[in-house]
Coordinates of C-alpha atoms and ligand atoms in Angstrom, one line a residue:
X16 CA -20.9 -10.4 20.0
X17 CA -22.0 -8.5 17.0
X18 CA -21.0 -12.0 14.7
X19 CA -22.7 -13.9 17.0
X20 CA -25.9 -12.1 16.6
X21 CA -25.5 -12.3 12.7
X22 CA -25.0 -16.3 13.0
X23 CA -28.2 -16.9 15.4
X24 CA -29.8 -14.7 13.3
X25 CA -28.7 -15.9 9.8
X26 CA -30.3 -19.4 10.6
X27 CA -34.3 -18.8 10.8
X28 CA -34.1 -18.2 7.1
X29 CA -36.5 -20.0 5.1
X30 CA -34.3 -22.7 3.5
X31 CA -35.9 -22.0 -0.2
X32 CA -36.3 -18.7 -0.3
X33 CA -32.1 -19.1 0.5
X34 CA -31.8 -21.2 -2.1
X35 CA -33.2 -18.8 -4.4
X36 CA -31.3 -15.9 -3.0
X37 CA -28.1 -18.1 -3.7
X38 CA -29.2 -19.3 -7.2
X39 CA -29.3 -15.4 -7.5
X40 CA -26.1 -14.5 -6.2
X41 CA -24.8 -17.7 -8.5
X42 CA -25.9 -16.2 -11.5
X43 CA -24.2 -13.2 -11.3
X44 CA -27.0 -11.0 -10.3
X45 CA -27.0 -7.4 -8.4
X46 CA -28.6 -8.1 -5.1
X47 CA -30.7 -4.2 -4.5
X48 CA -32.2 -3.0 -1.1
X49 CA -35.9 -3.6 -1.5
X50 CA -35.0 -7.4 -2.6
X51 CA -35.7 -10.4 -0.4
X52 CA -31.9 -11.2 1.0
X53 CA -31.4 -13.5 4.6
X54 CA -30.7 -11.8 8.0
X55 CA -27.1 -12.6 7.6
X56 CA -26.1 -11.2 4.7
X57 CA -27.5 -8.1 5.3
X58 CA -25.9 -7.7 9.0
X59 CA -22.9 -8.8 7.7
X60 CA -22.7 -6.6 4.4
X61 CA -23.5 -3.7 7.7
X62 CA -20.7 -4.9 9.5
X63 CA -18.3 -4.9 6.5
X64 CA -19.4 -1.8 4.7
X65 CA -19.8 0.2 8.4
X66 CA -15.9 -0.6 8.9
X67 CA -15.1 0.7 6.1
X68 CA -17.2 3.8 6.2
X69 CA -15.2 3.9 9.7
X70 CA -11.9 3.4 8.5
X71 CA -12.3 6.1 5.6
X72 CA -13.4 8.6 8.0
X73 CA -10.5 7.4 11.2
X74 CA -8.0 7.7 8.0
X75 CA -8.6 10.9 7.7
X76 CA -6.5 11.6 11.1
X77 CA -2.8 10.5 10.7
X78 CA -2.8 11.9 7.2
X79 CA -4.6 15.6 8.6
X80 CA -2.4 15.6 11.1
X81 CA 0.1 16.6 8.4
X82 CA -1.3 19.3 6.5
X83 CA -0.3 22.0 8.2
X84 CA 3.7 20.7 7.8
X85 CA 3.6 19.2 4.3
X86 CA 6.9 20.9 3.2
X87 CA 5.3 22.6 0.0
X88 CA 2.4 24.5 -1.4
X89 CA 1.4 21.6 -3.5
X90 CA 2.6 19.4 -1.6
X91 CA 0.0 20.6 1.1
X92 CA -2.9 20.9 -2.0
X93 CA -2.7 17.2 -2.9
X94 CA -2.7 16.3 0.6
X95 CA -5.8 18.0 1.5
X96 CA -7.6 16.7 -1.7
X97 CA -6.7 13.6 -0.5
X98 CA -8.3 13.8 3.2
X99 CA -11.5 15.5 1.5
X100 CA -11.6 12.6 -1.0
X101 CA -11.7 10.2 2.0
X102 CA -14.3 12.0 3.7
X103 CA -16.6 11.4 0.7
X104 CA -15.6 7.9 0.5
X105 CA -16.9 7.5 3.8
X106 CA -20.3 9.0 2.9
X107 CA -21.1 6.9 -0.2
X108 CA -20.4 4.0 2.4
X109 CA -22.8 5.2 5.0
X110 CA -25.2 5.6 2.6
X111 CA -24.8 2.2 1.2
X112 CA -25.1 1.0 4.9
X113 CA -28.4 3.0 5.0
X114 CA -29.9 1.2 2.5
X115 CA -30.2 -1.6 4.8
X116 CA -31.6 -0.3 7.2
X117 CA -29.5 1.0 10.0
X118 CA -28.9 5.2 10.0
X119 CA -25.5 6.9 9.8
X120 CA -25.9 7.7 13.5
X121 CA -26.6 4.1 14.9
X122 CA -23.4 2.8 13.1
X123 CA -21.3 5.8 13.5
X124 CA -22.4 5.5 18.0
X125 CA -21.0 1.8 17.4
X126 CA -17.6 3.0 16.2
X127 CA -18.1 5.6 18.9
X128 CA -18.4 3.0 21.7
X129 CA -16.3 0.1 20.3
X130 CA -18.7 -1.9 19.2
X131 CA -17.7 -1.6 15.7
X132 CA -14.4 -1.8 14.2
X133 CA -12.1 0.5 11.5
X134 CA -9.0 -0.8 10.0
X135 CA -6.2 -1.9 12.2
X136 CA -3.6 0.3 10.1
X137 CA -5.4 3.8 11.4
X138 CA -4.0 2.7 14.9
X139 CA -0.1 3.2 13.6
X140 CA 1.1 6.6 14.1
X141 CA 2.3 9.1 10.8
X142 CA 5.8 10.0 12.7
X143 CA 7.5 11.8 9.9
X144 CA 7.0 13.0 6.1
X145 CA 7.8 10.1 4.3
X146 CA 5.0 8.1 6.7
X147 CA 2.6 10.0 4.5
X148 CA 4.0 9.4 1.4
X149 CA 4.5 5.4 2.7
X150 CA 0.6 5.7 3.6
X151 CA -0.4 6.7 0.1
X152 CA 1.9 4.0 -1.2
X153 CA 1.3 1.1 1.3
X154 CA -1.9 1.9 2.5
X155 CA -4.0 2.6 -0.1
X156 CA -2.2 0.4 -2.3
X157 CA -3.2 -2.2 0.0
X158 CA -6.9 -0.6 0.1
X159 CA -7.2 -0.4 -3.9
X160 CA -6.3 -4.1 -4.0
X161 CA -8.8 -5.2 -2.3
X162 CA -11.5 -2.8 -3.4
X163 CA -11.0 -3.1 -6.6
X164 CA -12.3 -7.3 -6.9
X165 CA -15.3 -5.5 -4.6
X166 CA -16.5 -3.5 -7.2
X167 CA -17.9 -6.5 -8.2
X168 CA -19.6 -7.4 -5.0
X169 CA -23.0 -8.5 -5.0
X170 CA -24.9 -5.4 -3.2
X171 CA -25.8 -3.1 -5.9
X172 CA -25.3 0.3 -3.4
X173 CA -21.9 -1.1 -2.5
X174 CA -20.6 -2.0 -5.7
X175 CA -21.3 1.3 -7.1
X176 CA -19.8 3.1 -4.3
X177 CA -16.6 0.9 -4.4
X178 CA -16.5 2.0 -8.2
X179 CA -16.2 5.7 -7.1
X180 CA -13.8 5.1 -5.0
X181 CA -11.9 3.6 -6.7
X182 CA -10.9 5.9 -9.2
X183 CA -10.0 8.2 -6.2
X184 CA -7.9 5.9 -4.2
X185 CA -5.7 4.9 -7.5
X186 CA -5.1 8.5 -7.6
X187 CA -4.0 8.7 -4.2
X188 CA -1.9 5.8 -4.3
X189 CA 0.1 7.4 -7.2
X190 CA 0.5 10.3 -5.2
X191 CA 1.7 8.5 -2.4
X192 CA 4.7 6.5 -4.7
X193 CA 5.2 10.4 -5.9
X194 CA 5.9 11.6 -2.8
X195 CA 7.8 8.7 -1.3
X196 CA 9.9 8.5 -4.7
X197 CA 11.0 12.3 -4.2
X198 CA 12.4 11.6 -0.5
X199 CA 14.0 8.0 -1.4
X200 CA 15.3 10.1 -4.7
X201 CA 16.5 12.7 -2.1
X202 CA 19.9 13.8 0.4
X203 CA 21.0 10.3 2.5
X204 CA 18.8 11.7 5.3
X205 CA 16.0 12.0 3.3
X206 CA 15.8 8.2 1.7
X207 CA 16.7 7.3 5.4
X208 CA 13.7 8.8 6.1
X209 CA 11.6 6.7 3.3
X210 CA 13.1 3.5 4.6
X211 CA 12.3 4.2 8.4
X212 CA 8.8 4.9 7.0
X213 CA 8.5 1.1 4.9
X214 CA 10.2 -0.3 7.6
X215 CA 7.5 0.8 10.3
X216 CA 4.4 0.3 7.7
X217 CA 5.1 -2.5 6.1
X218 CA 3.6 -5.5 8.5
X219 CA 0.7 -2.7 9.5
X220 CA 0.1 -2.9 5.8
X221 CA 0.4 -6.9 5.3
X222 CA -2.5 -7.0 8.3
X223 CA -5.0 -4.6 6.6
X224 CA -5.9 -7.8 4.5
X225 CA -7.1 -9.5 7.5
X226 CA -6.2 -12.5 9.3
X227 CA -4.6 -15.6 7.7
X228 CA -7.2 -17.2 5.6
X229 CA -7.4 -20.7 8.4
X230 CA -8.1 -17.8 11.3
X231 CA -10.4 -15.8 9.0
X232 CA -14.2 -16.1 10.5
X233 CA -16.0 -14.4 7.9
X234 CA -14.2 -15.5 4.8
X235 CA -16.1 -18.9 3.6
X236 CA -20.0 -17.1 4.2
X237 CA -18.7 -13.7 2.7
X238 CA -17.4 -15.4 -0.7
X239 CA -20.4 -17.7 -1.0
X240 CA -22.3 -14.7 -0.8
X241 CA -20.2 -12.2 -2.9
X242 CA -19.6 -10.2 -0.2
X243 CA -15.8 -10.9 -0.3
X244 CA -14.7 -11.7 -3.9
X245 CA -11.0 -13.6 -2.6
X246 CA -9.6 -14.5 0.5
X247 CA -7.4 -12.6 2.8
X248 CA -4.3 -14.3 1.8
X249 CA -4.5 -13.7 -2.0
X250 CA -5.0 -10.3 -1.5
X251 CA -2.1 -10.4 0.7
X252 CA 0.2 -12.1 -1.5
X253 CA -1.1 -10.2 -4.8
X254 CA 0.1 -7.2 -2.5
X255 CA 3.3 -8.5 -1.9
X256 CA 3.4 -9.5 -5.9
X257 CA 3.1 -6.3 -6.5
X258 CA 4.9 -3.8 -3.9
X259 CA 8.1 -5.3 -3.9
X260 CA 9.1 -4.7 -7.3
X261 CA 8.0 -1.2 -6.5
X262 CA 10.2 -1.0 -3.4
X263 CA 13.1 -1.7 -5.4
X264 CA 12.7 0.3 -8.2
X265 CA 12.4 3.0 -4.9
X266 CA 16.2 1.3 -3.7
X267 CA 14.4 0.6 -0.7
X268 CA 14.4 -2.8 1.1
X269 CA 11.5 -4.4 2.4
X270 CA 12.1 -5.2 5.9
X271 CA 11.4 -9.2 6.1
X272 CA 14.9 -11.5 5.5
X273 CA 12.9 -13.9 3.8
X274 CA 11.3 -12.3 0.9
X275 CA 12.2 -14.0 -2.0
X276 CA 10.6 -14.9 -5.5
X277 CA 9.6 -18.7 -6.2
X278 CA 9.5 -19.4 -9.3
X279 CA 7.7 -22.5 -8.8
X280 CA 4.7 -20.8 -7.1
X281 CA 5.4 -17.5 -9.3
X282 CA 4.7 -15.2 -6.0
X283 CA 7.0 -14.1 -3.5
X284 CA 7.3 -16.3 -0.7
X285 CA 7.3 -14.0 2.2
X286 CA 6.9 -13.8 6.3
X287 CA 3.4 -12.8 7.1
X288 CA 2.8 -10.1 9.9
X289 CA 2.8 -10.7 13.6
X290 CA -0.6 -12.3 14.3
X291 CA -0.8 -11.4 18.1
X292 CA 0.6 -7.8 17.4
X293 CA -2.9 -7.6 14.9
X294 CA -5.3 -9.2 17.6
X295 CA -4.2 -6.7 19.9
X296 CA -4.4 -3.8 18.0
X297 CA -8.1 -5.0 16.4
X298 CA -9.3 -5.6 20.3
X299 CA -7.9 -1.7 21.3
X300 CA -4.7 -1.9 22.1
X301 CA -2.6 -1.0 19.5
X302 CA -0.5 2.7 20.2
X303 CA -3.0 5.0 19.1
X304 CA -6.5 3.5 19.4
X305 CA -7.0 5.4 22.6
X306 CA -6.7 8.5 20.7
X307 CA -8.0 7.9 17.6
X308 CA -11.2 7.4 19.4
X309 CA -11.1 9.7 21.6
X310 CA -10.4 12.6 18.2
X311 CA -13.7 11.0 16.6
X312 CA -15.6 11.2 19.9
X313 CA -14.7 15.0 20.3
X314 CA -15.5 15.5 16.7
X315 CA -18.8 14.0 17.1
X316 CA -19.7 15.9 20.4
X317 CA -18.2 19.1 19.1
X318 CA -20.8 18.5 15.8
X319 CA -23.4 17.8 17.9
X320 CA -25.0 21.9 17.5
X321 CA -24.9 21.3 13.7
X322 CA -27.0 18.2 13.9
X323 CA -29.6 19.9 16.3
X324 CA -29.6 23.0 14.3
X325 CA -30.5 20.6 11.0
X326 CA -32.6 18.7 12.6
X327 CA -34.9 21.8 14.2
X328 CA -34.7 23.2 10.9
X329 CA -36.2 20.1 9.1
X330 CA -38.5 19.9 11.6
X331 CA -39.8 23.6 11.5
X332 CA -40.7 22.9 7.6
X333 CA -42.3 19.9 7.9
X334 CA -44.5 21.6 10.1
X335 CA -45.0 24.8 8.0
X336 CA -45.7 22.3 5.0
X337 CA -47.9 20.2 7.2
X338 CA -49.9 23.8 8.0
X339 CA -50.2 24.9 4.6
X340 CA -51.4 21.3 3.3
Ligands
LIG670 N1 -8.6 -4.2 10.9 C1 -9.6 -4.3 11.8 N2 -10.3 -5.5 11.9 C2 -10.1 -6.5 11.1 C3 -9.1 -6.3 10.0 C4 -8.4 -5.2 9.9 N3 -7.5 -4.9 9.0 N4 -9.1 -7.5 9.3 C5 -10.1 -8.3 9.9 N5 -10.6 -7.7 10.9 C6 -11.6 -8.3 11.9 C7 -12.9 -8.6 11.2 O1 -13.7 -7.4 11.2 C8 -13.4 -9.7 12.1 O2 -13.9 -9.1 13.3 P1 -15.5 -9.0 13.6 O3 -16.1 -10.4 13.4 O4 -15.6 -8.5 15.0 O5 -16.0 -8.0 12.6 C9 -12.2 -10.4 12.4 O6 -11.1 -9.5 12.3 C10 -11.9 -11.7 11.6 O7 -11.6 -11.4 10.3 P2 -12.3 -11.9 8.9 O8 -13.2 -13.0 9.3 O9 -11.3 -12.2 7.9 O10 -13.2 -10.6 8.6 P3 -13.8 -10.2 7.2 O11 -14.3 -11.3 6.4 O12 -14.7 -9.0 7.4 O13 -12.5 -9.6 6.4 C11 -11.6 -7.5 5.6 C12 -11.8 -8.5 6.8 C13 -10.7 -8.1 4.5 C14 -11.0 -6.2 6.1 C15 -13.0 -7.2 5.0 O14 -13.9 -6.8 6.0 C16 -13.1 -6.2 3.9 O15 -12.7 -6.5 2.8 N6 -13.6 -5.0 4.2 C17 -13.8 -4.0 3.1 C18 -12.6 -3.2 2.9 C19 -12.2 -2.4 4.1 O16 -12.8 -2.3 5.1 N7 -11.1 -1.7 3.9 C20 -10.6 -0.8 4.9 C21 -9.2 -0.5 4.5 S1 -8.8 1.1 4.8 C22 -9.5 2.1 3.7 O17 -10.0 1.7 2.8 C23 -9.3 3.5 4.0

């Protein structure tokens, strides 16, 4: 419903002024918030850089749910840098969002309701240790790769943010190979552990990239805009390209019989996730939507006496500012 409001709208553009937006886009320029840009781009930069606002902030619970076990002192101070670090992530996003328009609190009652969406990986459950040091690996591995193309997007607010991030998450993906190394390094019970981990996380990861690029709606519009700077597929394959050598250097086997290089294509060939397992799991039904939802609603509703205590407290300067004007 939401991309079929962003279509209808998209097309009572002016058909020169698009032109000029493109010729803009074309030439390599930053695209800011008080500039002239068509209805569709800027609902569908919202709906982009709202999800991943969402999906920093929905992160945040299978990797907190851990930090009261990590099995060491340190172990327990990376991880909570770590969750901070996403937190902030997910404020430079909602402020980019801002800038076109929508508050932090209209998007953030989409993703309350369902009407918006957070990545499908967040829906996956963190079972054991090594699942966090697999999500650091994997996960933001597979986030870095296709942020870091987006740091040159074509929304100025955006592209700086992804910069930030950036930095961050290449840190936390180094962590993550850290931690994962120590347990596949570890007694046979603990690499059992690691494997169990890539085997669980490894098609969750493949489908962060999106759907195969033939199913993708958003892909063909995005790019011509900037929004996207590849396609879902070579993300997903650079991903592959670049995690399996790193699984093996782990002694850990990626769990797909097919995996093998081609030296004709120079890429792994390689058997892409279970579409149907993704659609469900993106439409609510994957094995922890339900209460991933249901941890953000509380959090929002338990919040709510810090918003109304801000809010009053704005409100009772304005006024004394108002009165002494
Ligand atoms: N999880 C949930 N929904 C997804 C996912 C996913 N992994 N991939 C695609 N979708 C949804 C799209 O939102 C779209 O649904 P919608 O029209 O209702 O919004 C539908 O599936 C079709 O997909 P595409 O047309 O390919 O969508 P799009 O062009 O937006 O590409 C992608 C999806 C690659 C995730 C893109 O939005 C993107 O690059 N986003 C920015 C990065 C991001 O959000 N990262 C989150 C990762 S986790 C993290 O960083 C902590």
């Amino acid at each position: 419903m939401y991309a079929q409001m962003i279509k209808s709208e998209a097309t009572q553009d002016d058909p020169e002024k698009l032109a000029a937006f493109q010729a803009r886009i074309d030439a390599g320029e930053k695209i800011e918030p008080k500039d002239w840009m068509p209805e569709g781009y800027r609902k569908t930069l919202i709906r982009q850089i709202g999800q991943h606002a969402h999906s920093e902030i929905v992160g945040q619970l299978p990797e907190g749910n851990w930090i009261t076990r990590a099995p060491t002192l340190e172990r327990k101070a990376i991880l909570l840098a770590k969750v901070q670090d996403e937190a902030g992530h997910g404020l430079y996003l909602y402020c980019a969002a801002e800038t076109l328009g929508v508050s932090r609190d209209e998007i953030t009652e989409m993703l309350l309701d369902g009407r918006m969406k957070y990545s499908s990986i967040f829906n996956y459950p963190t079972l054991n240790w090594a699942d966090i040091g697999a999500v650091g690996w994997l996960v933001d591995g597979a986030a870095i790769m296709n942020q870091v193309p987006l740091q040159r997007t074509s929304f100025g607010p955006y592209s700086r943010a992804m910069i930030r991030i950036c930095k961050e998450e290449s840190f936390h993906q180094r962590q993550g190979y850290d931690a994962i190394r120590k347990m596949a390094e570890g007694t046979p019970e603990q690499k059992k552990m690691a494997q169990d981990a890539l085997n669980r996380l490894w098609y969750p990861s493949l489908m962060m990239f999106g759907p195969s690029d033939k199913d993708s709606v958003h892909s063909a519009q995005s790019m011509k805009w900037k929004i996207k700077m590849n396609t879902n597929d070579e993300l997903r394959q650079k991903f592959v390209d670049q995690t399996v050598p790193q699984a093996e250097y782990l002694g850990l086997t990626v769990p797909d019989e097919n995996l093998k290089w081609n030296e004709e294509r120079g890429h792994y060939d390689y058997t892409d996730p279970d579409w149907s397992e993704f659609f469900d799991v993106i439409q609510g039904n994957g094995p922890c939507n339900v209460d991933r939802l249901a941890d953000r609603n509380k959090a929002w509703d338990d919040g709510a006496w810090v918003r109304d205590g801000l809010l009053a407290h704005a409100k009772k300067k304005a006024a004394r500012q108002h009165a002494a004007e």
